[in-house]
mmCIF file of C-alpha atoms and ligand atoms in Angstrom:
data_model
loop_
_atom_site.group_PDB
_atom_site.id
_atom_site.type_symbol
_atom_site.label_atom_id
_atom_site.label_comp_id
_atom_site.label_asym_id
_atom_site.label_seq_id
_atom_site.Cartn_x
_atom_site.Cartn_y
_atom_site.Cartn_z
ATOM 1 C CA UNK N 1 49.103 118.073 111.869
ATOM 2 C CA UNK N 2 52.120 118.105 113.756
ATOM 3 C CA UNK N 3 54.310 114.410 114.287
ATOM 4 C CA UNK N 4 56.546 113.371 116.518
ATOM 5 C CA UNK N 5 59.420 111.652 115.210
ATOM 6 C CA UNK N 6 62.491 108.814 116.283
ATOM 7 C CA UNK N 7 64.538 111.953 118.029
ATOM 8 C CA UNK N 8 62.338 111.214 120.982
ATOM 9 C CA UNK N 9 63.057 108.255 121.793
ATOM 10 C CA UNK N 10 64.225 107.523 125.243
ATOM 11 C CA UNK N 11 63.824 111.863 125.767
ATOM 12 C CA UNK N 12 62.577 112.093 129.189
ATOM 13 C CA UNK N 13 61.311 115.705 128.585
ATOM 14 C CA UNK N 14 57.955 116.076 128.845
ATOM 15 C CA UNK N 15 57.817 119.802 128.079
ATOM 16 C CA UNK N 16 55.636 119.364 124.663
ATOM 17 C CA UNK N 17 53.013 117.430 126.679
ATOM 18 C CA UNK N 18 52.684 120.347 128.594
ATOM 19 C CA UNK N 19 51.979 123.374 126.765
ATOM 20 C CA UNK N 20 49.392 121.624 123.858
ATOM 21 C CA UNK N 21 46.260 123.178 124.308
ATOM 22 C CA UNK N 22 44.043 120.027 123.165
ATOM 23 C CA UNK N 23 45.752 117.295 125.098
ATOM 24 C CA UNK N 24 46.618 115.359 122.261
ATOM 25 C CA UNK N 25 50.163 113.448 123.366
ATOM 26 C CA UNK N 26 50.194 110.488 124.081
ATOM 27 C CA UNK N 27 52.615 108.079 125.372
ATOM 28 C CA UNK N 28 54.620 104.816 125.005
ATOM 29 C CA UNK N 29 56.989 102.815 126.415
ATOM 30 C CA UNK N 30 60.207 104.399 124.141
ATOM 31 C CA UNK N 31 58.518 108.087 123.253
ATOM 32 C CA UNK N 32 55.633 110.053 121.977
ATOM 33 C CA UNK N 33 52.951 110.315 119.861
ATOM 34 C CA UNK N 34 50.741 113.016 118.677
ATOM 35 C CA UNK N 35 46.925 112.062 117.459
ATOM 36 C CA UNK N 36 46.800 113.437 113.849
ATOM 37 C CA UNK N 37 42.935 114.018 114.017
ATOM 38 C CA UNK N 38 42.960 115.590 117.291
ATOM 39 C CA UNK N 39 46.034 117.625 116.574
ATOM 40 C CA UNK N 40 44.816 121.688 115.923
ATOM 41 C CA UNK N 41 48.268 122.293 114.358
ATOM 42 C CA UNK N 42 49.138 125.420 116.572
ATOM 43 C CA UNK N 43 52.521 124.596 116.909
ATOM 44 C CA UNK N 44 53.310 125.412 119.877
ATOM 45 C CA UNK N 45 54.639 122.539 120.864
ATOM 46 C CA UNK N 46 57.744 122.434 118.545
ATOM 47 C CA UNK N 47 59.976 125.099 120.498
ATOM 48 C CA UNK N 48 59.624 123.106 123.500
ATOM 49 C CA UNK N 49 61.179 119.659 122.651
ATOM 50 C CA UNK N 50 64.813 119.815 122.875
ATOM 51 C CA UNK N 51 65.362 117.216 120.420
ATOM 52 C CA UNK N 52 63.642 118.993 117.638
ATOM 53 C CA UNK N 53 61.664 115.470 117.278
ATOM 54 C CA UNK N 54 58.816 117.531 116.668
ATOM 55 C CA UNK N 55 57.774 118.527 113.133
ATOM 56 C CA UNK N 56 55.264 119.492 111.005
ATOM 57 C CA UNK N 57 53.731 116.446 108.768
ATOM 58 C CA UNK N 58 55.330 118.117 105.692
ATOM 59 C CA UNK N 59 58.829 117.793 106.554
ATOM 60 C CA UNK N 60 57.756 113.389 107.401
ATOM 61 C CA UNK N 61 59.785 111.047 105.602
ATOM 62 C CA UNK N 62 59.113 110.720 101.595
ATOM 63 C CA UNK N 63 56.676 107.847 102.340
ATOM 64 C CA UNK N 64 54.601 109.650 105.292
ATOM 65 C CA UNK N 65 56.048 106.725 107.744
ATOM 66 C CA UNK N 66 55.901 108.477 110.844
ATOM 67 C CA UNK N 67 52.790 110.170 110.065
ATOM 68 C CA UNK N 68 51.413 106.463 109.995
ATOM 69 C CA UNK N 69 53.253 105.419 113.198
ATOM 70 C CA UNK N 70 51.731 108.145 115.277
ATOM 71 C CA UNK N 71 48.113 107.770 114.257
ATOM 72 C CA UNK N 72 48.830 104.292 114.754
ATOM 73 C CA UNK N 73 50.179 104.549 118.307
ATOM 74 C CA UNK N 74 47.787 107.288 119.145
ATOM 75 C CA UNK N 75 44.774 105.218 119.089
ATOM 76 C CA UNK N 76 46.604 102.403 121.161
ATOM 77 C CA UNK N 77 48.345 104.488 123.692
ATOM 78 C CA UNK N 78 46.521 106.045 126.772
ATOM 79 C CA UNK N 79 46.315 109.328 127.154
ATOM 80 C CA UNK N 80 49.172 111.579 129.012
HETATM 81 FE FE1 LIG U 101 49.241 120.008 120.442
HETATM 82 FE FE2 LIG U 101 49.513 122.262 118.975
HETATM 83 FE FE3 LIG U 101 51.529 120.489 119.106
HETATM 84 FE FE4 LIG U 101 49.298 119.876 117.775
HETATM 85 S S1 LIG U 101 50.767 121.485 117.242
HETATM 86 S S2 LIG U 101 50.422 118.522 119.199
HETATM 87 S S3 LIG U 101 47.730 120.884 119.048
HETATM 88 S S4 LIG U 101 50.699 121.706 120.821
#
């Protein structure tokens, strides 16, 4: 799966949100999430955010935090 990660906070680009094929953003007050389990890891999305806040979950922190934050947020967020 792909995360989304503190660079987008406050980005007002919305260009990621666009182009995923499974409509799997979602969003909060500050940024972005992306829902792990509905995520079909295309990647298609990580060209399009200017901020490079987009990454694969293998490049997450050591611990796997933001991995944890969007699957959190995901499942309290509505959808985009
Ligand atoms: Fe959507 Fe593909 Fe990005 Fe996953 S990798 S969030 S499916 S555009």
């Amino acid at each position: 799966t792909y995360i989304v990660k503190d660079e987008c906070i406050k980005c007002k680009f919305m260009d990621c949100v666009e182009v995923c094929p499974v409509d799997c953003f979602y969003e909060g007050e500050n940024m972005l999430v992306i829902h792990p389990d509905e995520c079909i890891d295309c990647g298609v999305c990580e060209p399009e955010c200017p901020v490079d806040a987009i990454v694969p979950d293998t490049e997450d922190e050591p611990d796997g935090k933001w991995l944890a934050i969007n699957s959190k947020y995901a499942e309290l967020w509505p959808v985009i």
